[in-house]
Tab-separated table of C-alpha atoms in Angstrom:
chain	number	residue	atom	x	y	z
A	469	UNK	CA	-20.866	14.480	20.956
A	470	UNK	CA	-17.718	16.314	21.773
A	471	UNK	CA	-17.443	19.769	21.287
A	472	UNK	CA	-14.630	19.618	18.665
A	473	UNK	CA	-16.862	17.332	16.712
A	474	UNK	CA	-19.788	19.639	16.863
A	475	UNK	CA	-17.654	22.547	15.639
A	476	UNK	CA	-16.668	20.290	12.619
A	477	UNK	CA	-20.212	19.395	11.938
A	478	UNK	CA	-21.143	23.191	12.078
A	479	UNK	CA	-18.352	24.502	9.969
A	480	UNK	CA	-18.513	21.757	7.105
A	481	UNK	CA	-20.424	23.045	3.985
A	482	UNK	CA	-23.614	21.393	2.941
A	483	UNK	CA	-25.410	21.613	-0.426
A	484	UNK	CA	-28.079	19.708	-2.104
A	485	UNK	CA	-28.781	21.923	-4.967
A	486	UNK	CA	-31.037	20.748	-7.689
A	487	UNK	CA	-28.826	17.398	-8.554
A	488	UNK	CA	-25.711	17.820	-6.682
A	489	UNK	CA	-24.764	16.816	-3.164
A	490	UNK	CA	-21.472	17.243	-1.375
A	491	UNK	CA	-20.702	15.161	1.936
A	492	UNK	CA	-17.857	14.199	4.158
A	493	UNK	CA	-17.418	11.053	5.990
A	494	UNK	CA	-15.823	10.648	9.324
A	495	UNK	CA	-15.003	8.213	11.929
A	496	UNK	CA	-17.788	8.232	14.729
A	497	UNK	CA	-15.376	7.623	17.507
A	498	UNK	CA	-12.117	9.482	16.497
A	499	UNK	CA	-13.635	12.257	14.316
A	500	UNK	CA	-10.993	11.447	11.591
A	501	UNK	CA	-11.975	11.584	8.143
A	502	UNK	CA	-12.684	8.238	6.081
A	503	UNK	CA	-10.900	8.384	2.904
A	504	UNK	CA	-11.341	6.035	-0.201
A	505	UNK	CA	-14.825	4.701	0.986
A	506	UNK	CA	-16.897	3.379	-1.912
A	507	UNK	CA	-19.938	5.282	-2.676
A	508	UNK	CA	-22.911	3.577	-4.502
A	509	UNK	CA	-26.441	4.902	-5.376
A	510	UNK	CA	-29.576	3.266	-6.737
A	511	UNK	CA	-29.578	5.747	-9.842
A	512	UNK	CA	-26.257	4.590	-11.363
A	513	UNK	CA	-23.815	7.295	-10.051
A	514	UNK	CA	-20.815	6.230	-8.009
A	515	UNK	CA	-18.030	7.763	-5.927
A	516	UNK	CA	-15.285	7.790	-3.780
A	517	UNK	CA	-14.317	9.703	-0.966
A	518	UNK	CA	-10.863	11.685	-1.057
A	519	UNK	CA	-8.078	11.876	1.321
A	520	UNK	CA	-10.098	14.247	3.376
A	521	UNK	CA	-13.252	12.057	3.466
A	522	UNK	CA	-15.205	14.155	0.983
A	523	UNK	CA	-17.189	12.956	-1.905
A	524	UNK	CA	-19.809	14.565	-4.339
A	525	UNK	CA	-22.613	12.838	-6.394
A	526	UNK	CA	-24.409	14.370	-9.287
A	527	UNK	CA	-27.801	13.403	-10.616
A	528	UNK	CA	-29.058	14.425	-14.294
A	529	UNK	CA	-32.614	15.401	-12.662
A	530	UNK	CA	-33.340	16.541	-9.321
A	531	UNK	CA	-33.312	14.200	-6.552
A	532	UNK	CA	-36.461	12.287	-5.732
A	533	UNK	CA	-37.467	10.400	-2.549
A	534	UNK	CA	-36.439	7.120	-3.763
A	535	UNK	CA	-32.821	8.169	-4.432
A	536	UNK	CA	-30.499	6.546	-1.805
A	537	UNK	CA	-26.685	6.228	-1.228
A	538	UNK	CA	-24.951	3.070	0.043
A	539	UNK	CA	-21.354	3.470	1.652
A	540	UNK	CA	-18.926	0.772	2.433
A	541	UNK	CA	-15.446	1.076	3.698
A	542	UNK	CA	-13.085	-1.685	5.152
A	543	UNK	CA	-13.236	-1.433	8.801
A	544	UNK	CA	-16.589	0.493	9.102
A	545	UNK	CA	-20.090	-0.851	9.306
A	546	UNK	CA	-22.181	-0.163	5.992
A	547	UNK	CA	-24.274	2.735	5.947
A	548	UNK	CA	-27.321	3.376	3.576
A	549	UNK	CA	-29.898	6.165	3.469
A	550	UNK	CA	-32.314	8.089	1.387
A	551	UNK	CA	-30.580	11.397	-0.017
A	552	UNK	CA	-33.531	13.372	0.795
A	553	UNK	CA	-33.363	12.339	4.478
A	554	UNK	CA	-29.643	13.450	5.082
A	555	UNK	CA	-29.885	16.716	7.176
A	556	UNK	CA	-26.232	17.389	7.569
A	557	UNK	CA	-22.951	17.644	5.471
A	558	UNK	CA	-21.140	15.060	7.708
A	559	UNK	CA	-21.813	11.451	7.837
A	560	UNK	CA	-20.406	9.490	10.741
A	561	UNK	CA	-19.502	5.878	10.065
A	562	UNK	CA	-19.162	3.285	12.843
A	563	UNK	CA	-15.995	1.345	13.142
A	564	UNK	CA	-16.479	-2.316	12.950
A	565	UNK	CA	-14.628	-4.356	15.522
A	566	UNK	CA	-12.078	-6.702	14.090
A	567	UNK	CA	-12.618	-10.027	15.782
A	568	UNK	CA	-10.763	-13.105	14.426
A	569	UNK	CA	-13.697	-15.432	13.382
A	570	UNK	CA	-12.106	-18.707	14.717
A	571	UNK	CA	-14.660	-20.870	13.751
A	572	UNK	CA	-14.554	-19.930	10.074
A	573	UNK	CA	-10.688	-19.901	9.949
A	574	UNK	CA	-10.742	-23.283	11.522
A	575	UNK	CA	-12.857	-24.506	8.493
A	576	UNK	CA	-10.478	-23.191	5.917
A	577	UNK	CA	-7.425	-24.232	7.957
A	578	UNK	CA	-4.931	-22.027	5.568
A	579	UNK	CA	-1.852	-19.958	7.034
A	580	UNK	CA	-1.173	-16.602	5.810
A	581	UNK	CA	1.479	-17.883	3.728
A	582	UNK	CA	-0.728	-20.291	1.734
A	583	UNK	CA	-3.384	-17.429	1.251
A	584	UNK	CA	-0.688	-15.283	-0.235
A	585	UNK	CA	0.496	-18.133	-2.640
A	586	UNK	CA	-2.970	-18.839	-3.820
A	587	UNK	CA	-3.493	-15.116	-4.419
A	588	UNK	CA	-0.650	-14.990	-7.101
A	589	UNK	CA	-2.272	-18.033	-8.881
A	590	UNK	CA	-4.705	-18.078	-11.791
A	591	UNK	CA	-4.740	-14.457	-12.297
A	592	UNK	CA	-6.703	-14.630	-15.656
A	593	UNK	CA	-9.431	-16.585	-14.029
A	594	UNK	CA	-9.900	-13.748	-11.350
A	595	UNK	CA	-9.384	-10.640	-13.236
A	596	UNK	CA	-11.114	-9.361	-16.229
A	597	UNK	CA	-8.131	-8.950	-18.604
A	598	UNK	CA	-10.175	-8.790	-21.917
A	599	UNK	CA	-11.114	-5.963	-23.916
A	600	UNK	CA	-13.261	-3.416	-21.814
A	601	UNK	CA	-14.190	0.173	-21.897
A	602	UNK	CA	-13.482	1.782	-18.480
A	603	UNK	CA	-14.780	5.328	-17.650
A	604	UNK	CA	-12.154	7.024	-15.481
A	605	UNK	CA	-11.000	10.041	-13.782
A	606	UNK	CA	-7.372	10.638	-13.350
A	607	UNK	CA	-5.650	13.218	-11.262
A	608	UNK	CA	-1.809	14.054	-11.186
A	609	UNK	CA	-0.297	16.447	-8.609
A	610	UNK	CA	3.177	17.652	-8.279
A	611	UNK	CA	4.818	19.973	-6.201
A	612	UNK	CA	8.546	20.912	-5.583
A	613	UNK	CA	10.337	23.077	-2.913
A	614	UNK	CA	13.864	24.361	-3.050
A	615	UNK	CA	15.942	23.749	0.261
A	616	UNK	CA	19.008	25.009	-1.174
A	617	UNK	CA	19.986	26.536	-4.414
A	618	UNK	CA	23.393	28.405	-5.051
A	619	UNK	CA	26.404	28.253	-7.162
A	620	UNK	CA	29.690	29.796	-5.710
A	621	UNK	CA	31.750	31.335	-8.514
A	622	UNK	CA	35.493	30.641	-8.369
A	623	UNK	CA	36.409	31.887	-11.688
A	624	UNK	CA	34.392	33.640	-14.388
A	625	UNK	CA	36.094	35.047	-17.590
A	626	UNK	CA	32.923	36.513	-18.850
A	627	UNK	CA	32.117	39.621	-16.880
A	628	UNK	CA	28.434	39.035	-16.988
A	629	UNK	CA	28.766	35.658	-15.025
A	630	UNK	CA	30.129	37.109	-11.678
A	631	UNK	CA	28.594	36.115	-8.455
A	632	UNK	CA	26.191	38.849	-8.569
A	633	UNK	CA	24.595	37.278	-11.571
A	634	UNK	CA	24.226	33.883	-10.259
A	635	UNK	CA	22.758	35.134	-6.699
A	636	UNK	CA	20.094	37.319	-8.584
A	637	UNK	CA	19.493	34.270	-11.109
A	638	UNK	CA	18.635	31.991	-8.262
A	639	UNK	CA	16.715	34.265	-6.238
A	640	UNK	CA	14.249	34.720	-9.231
A	641	UNK	CA	13.734	30.775	-9.171
A	642	UNK	CA	10.256	30.312	-7.162
A	643	UNK	CA	11.106	28.687	-3.820
A	644	UNK	CA	7.724	26.577	-3.963
A	645	UNK	CA	5.801	25.499	-7.124
A	646	UNK	CA	2.926	22.918	-7.954
A	647	UNK	CA	0.810	21.873	-10.684
A	648	UNK	CA	-2.028	19.595	-11.150
A	649	UNK	CA	-3.779	17.834	-14.077
A	650	UNK	CA	-7.341	16.490	-14.151
A	651	UNK	CA	-8.589	14.048	-16.894
A	652	UNK	CA	-11.810	12.449	-17.661
A	653	UNK	CA	-12.545	9.978	-20.318
A	654	UNK	CA	-12.696	6.353	-21.594
A	655	UNK	CA	-9.752	3.837	-21.810
A	656	UNK	CA	-10.444	0.871	-24.175
A	657	UNK	CA	-8.290	-2.089	-24.223
A	658	UNK	CA	-6.969	-5.147	-22.292
A	659	UNK	CA	-3.924	-4.894	-19.650
A	660	UNK	CA	-1.333	-4.996	-22.385
A	661	UNK	CA	0.773	-2.132	-23.531
A	662	UNK	CA	-0.059	-2.639	-27.275
A	663	UNK	CA	-3.805	-2.679	-26.839
A	664	UNK	CA	-4.733	0.423	-25.455
A	665	UNK	CA	-6.971	3.496	-26.886
A	666	UNK	CA	-7.605	6.444	-25.025
A	667	UNK	CA	-10.589	8.688	-25.672
A	668	UNK	CA	-10.303	11.838	-23.475
A	669	UNK	CA	-13.696	13.883	-22.914
A	670	UNK	CA	-12.586	16.564	-20.735
A	671	UNK	CA	-9.433	17.765	-18.823
A	672	UNK	CA	-7.736	20.927	-17.052
A	673	UNK	CA	-4.333	21.912	-16.098
A	674	UNK	CA	-3.599	23.969	-13.171
A	675	UNK	CA	-0.254	25.541	-13.354
A	676	UNK	CA	1.331	28.903	-12.288
A	677	UNK	CA	1.980	30.473	-15.836
A	678	UNK	CA	4.008	33.290	-14.096
A	679	UNK	CA	6.563	30.735	-12.618
A	680	UNK	CA	6.572	29.032	-15.928
A	681	UNK	CA	7.625	32.313	-17.653
A	682	UNK	CA	9.997	32.897	-14.979
A	683	UNK	CA	11.943	29.693	-15.837
A	684	UNK	CA	11.906	30.673	-19.487
A	685	UNK	CA	13.306	34.147	-18.507
A	686	UNK	CA	16.259	32.429	-16.590
A	687	UNK	CA	16.988	30.101	-19.505
A	688	UNK	CA	16.904	33.242	-21.933
A	689	UNK	CA	19.238	35.105	-19.554
A	690	UNK	CA	21.955	32.641	-19.879
A	691	UNK	CA	21.559	31.782	-23.480
A	692	UNK	CA	21.744	35.615	-24.240
A	693	UNK	CA	24.857	35.976	-22.331
A	694	UNK	CA	26.428	33.021	-24.005
A	695	UNK	CA	25.396	34.057	-27.505
A	696	UNK	CA	27.153	37.337	-27.130
A	697	UNK	CA	30.388	36.190	-25.590
A	698	UNK	CA	30.850	32.645	-27.061
A	699	UNK	CA	32.578	32.553	-30.563
A	700	UNK	CA	31.374	30.535	-33.561
A	701	UNK	CA	32.451	27.028	-33.958
A	702	UNK	CA	33.330	26.841	-30.289
A	703	UNK	CA	32.414	23.818	-28.092
A	704	UNK	CA	32.239	23.535	-24.285
A	705	UNK	CA	34.345	21.060	-22.127
A	706	UNK	CA	32.263	20.444	-18.807
A	707	UNK	CA	34.215	19.071	-16.128
A	708	UNK	CA	32.932	17.903	-12.606
A	709	UNK	CA	35.525	15.800	-10.552
A	710	UNK	CA	36.366	12.700	-12.464
A	711	UNK	CA	33.364	13.372	-15.074
A	712	UNK	CA	33.909	15.309	-18.200
A	713	UNK	CA	31.840	15.741	-21.441
A	714	UNK	CA	32.315	17.846	-24.825
A	715	UNK	CA	29.115	19.728	-25.937
A	716	UNK	CA	28.938	21.528	-29.164
A	717	UNK	CA	28.091	25.277	-28.969
A	718	UNK	CA	24.733	24.980	-31.043
A	719	UNK	CA	23.610	22.270	-28.569
A	720	UNK	CA	23.487	24.851	-25.830
A	721	UNK	CA	22.465	28.183	-27.836
A	722	UNK	CA	19.608	27.834	-29.912
A	723	UNK	CA	20.371	28.873	-33.438
A	724	UNK	CA	18.167	31.358	-35.567
A	725	UNK	CA	15.553	29.541	-37.823
A	726	UNK	CA	17.440	30.168	-41.081
A	727	UNK	CA	20.496	28.555	-39.906
A	728	UNK	CA	18.796	25.171	-39.702
A	729	UNK	CA	18.287	23.346	-42.948
A	730	UNK	CA	15.274	22.332	-44.129
A	731	UNK	CA	16.286	18.603	-44.338
A	732	UNK	CA	17.487	18.761	-40.657
A	733	UNK	CA	13.976	20.414	-39.492
A	734	UNK	CA	12.167	17.683	-41.359
A	735	UNK	CA	14.097	14.917	-39.848
A	736	UNK	CA	13.426	16.369	-36.383
A	737	UNK	CA	9.743	16.652	-36.971
A	738	UNK	CA	9.526	13.160	-38.124
A	739	UNK	CA	11.472	11.729	-35.400
A	740	UNK	CA	9.257	13.803	-32.661
A	741	UNK	CA	5.383	13.232	-32.150
A	742	UNK	CA	3.473	16.339	-32.906
A	743	UNK	CA	3.162	18.500	-30.018
A	744	UNK	CA	-0.624	18.734	-30.270
A	745	UNK	CA	-0.733	15.077	-29.328
A	746	UNK	CA	1.787	15.667	-26.244
A	747	UNK	CA	-1.289	15.713	-23.853
A	748	UNK	CA	-3.145	12.699	-24.950
A	749	UNK	CA	0.091	10.762	-25.028
A	750	UNK	CA	1.323	11.763	-21.547
A	751	UNK	CA	-2.047	10.563	-20.213
A	752	UNK	CA	-2.193	7.304	-22.181
A	753	UNK	CA	1.625	6.537	-21.014
A	754	UNK	CA	0.509	7.079	-17.483
A	755	UNK	CA	-2.508	5.162	-17.543
A	756	UNK	CA	-0.561	1.975	-19.171
A	757	UNK	CA	2.255	2.380	-16.493
A	758	UNK	CA	-0.345	2.141	-13.711
A	759	UNK	CA	-2.189	-0.884	-14.965
A	760	UNK	CA	1.186	-2.727	-15.733
A	761	UNK	CA	2.224	-1.701	-12.188
A	762	UNK	CA	-0.367	-4.230	-11.092
A	763	UNK	CA	-0.770	-6.969	-13.704
A	764	UNK	CA	1.891	-7.582	-16.512
A	765	UNK	CA	1.736	-10.604	-18.827
A	766	UNK	CA	-1.193	-12.112	-17.037
A	767	UNK	CA	0.847	-11.987	-13.584
A	768	UNK	CA	0.164	-9.917	-10.612
A	769	UNK	CA	3.214	-7.468	-10.788
A	770	UNK	CA	2.942	-6.447	-7.070
A	771	UNK	CA	6.132	-6.972	-5.124
A	772	UNK	CA	4.570	-7.379	-1.734
A	773	UNK	CA	3.203	-10.601	-3.113
A	774	UNK	CA	5.964	-11.739	-5.595
A	775	UNK	CA	8.487	-10.997	-3.068
A	776	UNK	CA	6.817	-12.682	-0.304
A	777	UNK	CA	10.210	-14.056	1.365
A	778	UNK	CA	10.754	-10.528	2.360
A	779	UNK	CA	7.908	-10.182	4.642
A	780	UNK	CA	5.985	-11.684	7.257
A	781	UNK	CA	2.301	-12.097	7.100
A	782	UNK	CA	-0.572	-12.491	9.744
A	783	UNK	CA	-4.331	-13.280	9.382
A	784	UNK	CA	-5.711	-10.671	11.714
A	785	UNK	CA	-9.283	-11.194	10.600
A	786	UNK	CA	-11.732	-13.342	8.325
A	787	UNK	CA	-14.934	-11.364	7.808
A	788	UNK	CA	-17.403	-10.756	5.366
A	789	UNK	CA	-17.725	-7.473	3.139
A	790	UNK	CA	-20.682	-6.943	1.102
A	791	UNK	CA	-21.435	-10.625	1.493
A	792	UNK	CA	-17.850	-11.749	0.405
A	793	UNK	CA	-15.828	-13.596	2.687
A	794	UNK	CA	-12.544	-11.942	3.221
A	795	UNK	CA	-9.165	-12.502	4.864
A	796	UNK	CA	-7.593	-9.451	6.273
A	797	UNK	CA	-3.890	-10.115	6.336
A	798	UNK	CA	-1.300	-7.798	7.961
A	799	UNK	CA	2.187	-7.569	6.499
A	800	UNK	CA	5.717	-6.266	7.645
A	801	UNK	CA	9.345	-6.642	6.621
A	802	UNK	CA	11.373	-9.417	7.992
A	803	UNK	CA	14.751	-8.246	6.596
A	804	UNK	CA	16.250	-4.842	5.276
A	805	UNK	CA	15.148	-5.632	1.623
A	806	UNK	CA	11.502	-5.384	2.650
A	807	UNK	CA	10.385	-1.927	2.124
A	808	UNK	CA	6.731	-1.847	3.285
A	809	UNK	CA	4.087	-2.546	5.783
A	810	UNK	CA	0.171	-2.547	5.478
A	811	UNK	CA	-2.724	-4.873	4.835
A	812	UNK	CA	-4.107	-7.041	1.925
A	813	UNK	CA	-7.691	-8.010	1.727
A	814	UNK	CA	-8.044	-11.393	-0.077
A	815	UNK	CA	-11.527	-12.759	-0.937
A	816	UNK	CA	-11.823	-16.507	0.322
A	817	UNK	CA	-13.628	-17.811	-2.899
A	818	UNK	CA	-10.933	-17.734	-5.407
A	819	UNK	CA	-8.300	-15.969	-3.303
A	820	UNK	CA	-8.488	-12.788	-5.281
A	821	UNK	CA	-6.525	-9.551	-4.099
A	822	UNK	CA	-9.362	-7.215	-3.764
A	823	UNK	CA	-7.609	-4.400	-1.746
A	824	UNK	CA	-4.327	-3.016	-0.460
A	825	UNK	CA	-2.704	-0.404	1.471
A	826	UNK	CA	0.682	0.050	2.436
A	827	UNK	CA	3.206	2.757	3.370
A	828	UNK	CA	7.036	2.275	3.416
A	829	UNK	CA	9.058	1.748	6.557
A	830	UNK	CA	12.604	2.758	5.134
A	831	UNK	CA	13.660	4.553	2.237
A	832	UNK	CA	12.721	2.878	-1.164
A	833	UNK	CA	16.149	4.109	-2.830
A	834	UNK	CA	19.043	6.064	-1.037
A	835	UNK	CA	21.659	6.987	-3.400
A	836	UNK	CA	24.733	9.313	-2.412
A	837	UNK	CA	27.947	9.252	-4.212
A	838	UNK	CA	30.509	11.788	-5.406
A	839	UNK	CA	28.371	14.793	-4.322
A	840	UNK	CA	25.107	13.422	-6.142
A	841	UNK	CA	22.377	12.416	-3.946
A	842	UNK	CA	18.827	10.954	-4.296
A	843	UNK	CA	16.418	9.954	-1.661
A	844	UNK	CA	13.075	8.239	-2.299
A	845	UNK	CA	12.055	8.503	1.322
A	846	UNK	CA	8.131	7.909	1.450
A	847	UNK	CA	5.538	6.041	-0.799
A	848	UNK	CA	2.155	5.180	0.207
A	849	UNK	CA	-0.614	3.321	-1.820
A	850	UNK	CA	-4.281	2.385	-1.812
A	851	UNK	CA	-5.829	-0.130	-4.170
A	852	UNK	CA	-9.236	-1.424	-4.699
A	853	UNK	CA	-10.540	-3.940	-7.363
A	854	UNK	CA	-14.384	-4.575	-8.097
A	855	UNK	CA	-16.548	-6.786	-10.241
A	856	UNK	CA	-18.871	-3.995	-11.395
A	857	UNK	CA	-21.472	-5.997	-13.444
A	858	UNK	CA	-19.418	-8.853	-14.345
A	859	UNK	CA	-17.815	-12.002	-12.415
A	860	UNK	CA	-14.250	-10.966	-12.670
A	861	UNK	CA	-12.477	-8.344	-10.772
A	862	UNK	CA	-11.461	-4.892	-12.486
A	863	UNK	CA	-9.315	-2.037	-11.117
A	864	UNK	CA	-11.477	0.361	-9.600
A	865	UNK	CA	-9.335	2.663	-7.763
A	866	UNK	CA	-5.498	3.438	-7.331
A	867	UNK	CA	-3.871	6.118	-5.176
A	868	UNK	CA	-0.006	6.475	-5.030
A	869	UNK	CA	1.743	9.159	-3.141
A	870	UNK	CA	5.744	9.604	-3.335
A	871	UNK	CA	8.335	11.931	-1.868
A	872	UNK	CA	11.883	12.273	-2.836
A	873	UNK	CA	14.990	14.460	-2.447
A	874	UNK	CA	17.585	15.401	-4.939
A	875	UNK	CA	20.944	16.907	-4.121
A	876	UNK	CA	23.986	18.237	-5.869
A	877	UNK	CA	27.230	19.328	-3.931
A	878	UNK	CA	29.741	19.251	-6.489
A	879	UNK	CA	32.558	21.387	-7.969
A	880	UNK	CA	31.952	22.384	-11.898
A	881	UNK	CA	34.179	23.700	-14.622
A	882	UNK	CA	32.944	24.954	-17.969
A	883	UNK	CA	35.571	25.660	-20.627
A	884	UNK	CA	35.009	27.260	-23.939
A	885	UNK	CA	37.352	26.067	-26.610
A	886	UNK	CA	37.716	26.875	-30.369
A	887	UNK	CA	40.349	25.077	-32.646
A	888	UNK	CA	39.706	27.533	-35.469
A	889	UNK	CA	41.054	30.515	-33.539
A	890	UNK	CA	44.848	31.091	-33.722
A	891	UNK	CA	46.826	30.689	-30.461
A	892	UNK	CA	45.309	28.896	-27.371
A	893	UNK	CA	42.147	26.985	-27.856
A	894	UNK	CA	40.874	27.862	-24.493
A	895	UNK	CA	38.667	31.210	-24.856
A	896	UNK	CA	36.501	31.261	-21.676
A	897	UNK	CA	36.160	29.669	-18.088
A	898	UNK	CA	33.306	29.497	-15.660
A	899	UNK	CA	34.062	27.406	-12.552
A	900	UNK	CA	32.647	27.125	-9.241
A	901	UNK	CA	30.800	24.782	-6.771
A	902	UNK	CA	26.954	23.762	-6.958
A	903	UNK	CA	24.833	23.526	-4.192
A	904	UNK	CA	21.538	22.152	-4.846
A	905	UNK	CA	18.525	20.489	-2.721
A	906	UNK	CA	15.046	20.021	-4.111
A	907	UNK	CA	12.126	18.286	-2.183
A	908	UNK	CA	9.576	17.090	-4.509
A	909	UNK	CA	6.032	15.258	-4.101
A	910	UNK	CA	4.151	13.404	-6.662
A	911	UNK	CA	0.346	12.169	-6.306
A	912	UNK	CA	-1.724	9.846	-8.654
A	913	UNK	CA	-5.193	9.058	-8.351
A	914	UNK	CA	-7.050	7.002	-10.668
A	915	UNK	CA	-10.817	6.107	-10.209
A	916	UNK	CA	-12.641	3.780	-12.487
A	917	UNK	CA	-16.502	4.615	-12.361
A	918	UNK	CA	-17.559	1.988	-14.702
A	919	UNK	CA	-16.121	-1.181	-16.734
A	920	UNK	CA	-17.924	-2.984	-19.550
A	921	UNK	CA	-16.836	-5.343	-22.233
A	922	UNK	CA	-16.375	-4.443	-25.734
A	923	UNK	CA	-15.918	-6.709	-28.784
A	924	UNK	CA	-12.990	-6.890	-31.232
A	925	UNK	CA	-14.902	-4.990	-34.004
A	926	UNK	CA	-15.778	-1.950	-31.555
A	927	UNK	CA	-12.178	-1.771	-30.267
A	928	UNK	CA	-10.468	-1.888	-33.859
A	929	UNK	CA	-12.826	0.785	-35.248
A	930	UNK	CA	-12.524	3.182	-32.434
A	931	UNK	CA	-10.502	6.376	-33.076
A	932	UNK	CA	-8.599	7.884	-30.445
A	933	UNK	CA	-8.594	11.660	-29.554
A	934	UNK	CA	-4.970	12.115	-30.250
A	935	UNK	CA	-5.300	15.872	-30.741
A	936	UNK	CA	-6.529	17.003	-27.558
A	937	UNK	CA	-5.976	20.734	-25.504
A	938	UNK	CA	-6.829	20.654	-21.933
A	939	UNK	CA	-8.200	23.767	-20.341
A	940	UNK	CA	-5.617	25.768	-18.476
A	941	UNK	CA	-6.274	27.634	-15.290
A	942	UNK	CA	-3.797	29.499	-12.897
A	943	UNK	CA	-6.391	28.976	-10.052
A	944	UNK	CA	-8.783	26.495	-8.908
A	945	UNK	CA	-12.315	26.713	-10.794
A	946	UNK	CA	-15.025	24.969	-8.787
A	947	UNK	CA	-17.368	25.179	-11.786
A	948	UNK	CA	-15.226	23.402	-14.084
A	949	UNK	CA	-16.524	19.888	-13.300
A	950	UNK	CA	-19.869	20.859	-13.054
A	951	UNK	CA	-22.026	18.027	-14.142
A	952	UNK	CA	-19.191	15.260	-13.704
A	953	UNK	CA	-18.933	12.780	-11.112
A	954	UNK	CA	-15.130	12.908	-9.876
A	955	UNK	CA	-12.985	12.408	-6.938
A	956	UNK	CA	-13.414	15.644	-5.042
A	957	UNK	CA	-10.107	17.855	-4.704
A	958	UNK	CA	-8.304	18.130	-1.860
A	959	UNK	CA	-7.692	21.318	0.309
A	960	UNK	CA	-4.506	21.905	-1.394
A	961	UNK	CA	-5.913	21.963	-5.108
A	962	UNK	CA	-8.912	24.088	-3.877
A	963	UNK	CA	-6.338	26.461	-2.565
A	964	UNK	CA	-4.316	26.557	-5.682
A	965	UNK	CA	-3.580	30.117	-7.066
A	966	UNK	CA	-0.683	31.636	-9.116
A	967	UNK	CA	1.573	33.521	-6.973
């Protein structure tokens, strides 16, 4: 064992306290972490390693000598051991050499293109699209960093809106900000939008409340200045190059509660969802979106398969994984319209896609026109299906990471006009140039720990937890998920703390 790996072995924490165990998986040759490995046990608790190769297992009672774990990951030899025999926090998995099995391939005699075509067919026969109860853990992370943020004033007739005001305002905006949401619960339904019911069990939001208040203060400062200087019955004319729009004063400056009619309030409340249902609705929409991105209207909704003419495919191995014969197919773009490169794992019995991993080789979307720009420059995906206790596949794991940059470099002019004032309608003007550049990153991880069928009667009688308030933390709480099997947080989440 080399010295670097020895140091890693020494530093990684290890704990088998009562019913909990925390371990890390690494490649025995390179020493690199092994992410997204499947961890099974003989006592019904399963887990996945996170992007740092770390996972946690929890048992309701203390571990006994018979308790064992079994680890599988594409490209590595399977690992199994009694938990009480583990003497270190680090488990080293041996890579499995990829050697093309020519004998088996010659018996099947299918090209990569033919395997891809078969993978798109008979989706309902391969995947469980019926009513099921899926026990899940969902983690959503988002962070942003301002690269540039300034406004150069050309003209300001309201004295408070001189250059010093905007310089001070933008300096008060946090340069970097991030927030995370974690949810645990049960999703009932099939793969359609209409038949989904969500029962949340536990959730937490990690957010910097100081930064949130800072943004509120910025909005309040601008609104306060406008409220003092903009006349009643005025409207704003926004101009930016060839674009212009008209906005009423009341749409910019919030009115006092007694200036809004009871009828208007009632109509607004009826149009919007109750605020206490917002968290539940957000998680439900997120889950529906994730499932629909894979299978929609009984068809695979995966561009790598449906737009196969944009890619070249190559069978690089035909092997057995957990007793299942699997094609390993490498793909890459054959033209500029192809965006991704990666690997597909397709089982040879029914030609079901059971695993996929890819990353983009060029920008997903790169838009720049008239001073407005948007560049989605990075996207990575890892996907796994599993049969669980049934004979059809169900989503087991999905991780999507995206990075994008937004920019604004445009002149802007805001003019206050009022047709009820004698003389000139023009009352005030603010003009200048906006320079904004914002880098953003989003990450979504969904783990389905178990899936079981439910009948129509159970589904129809189920009551959702629409009114659900998550716990809120301004720093990472290592005890929040005590007693729950989840995807272990990465270093960024563990280090999260309010500025």
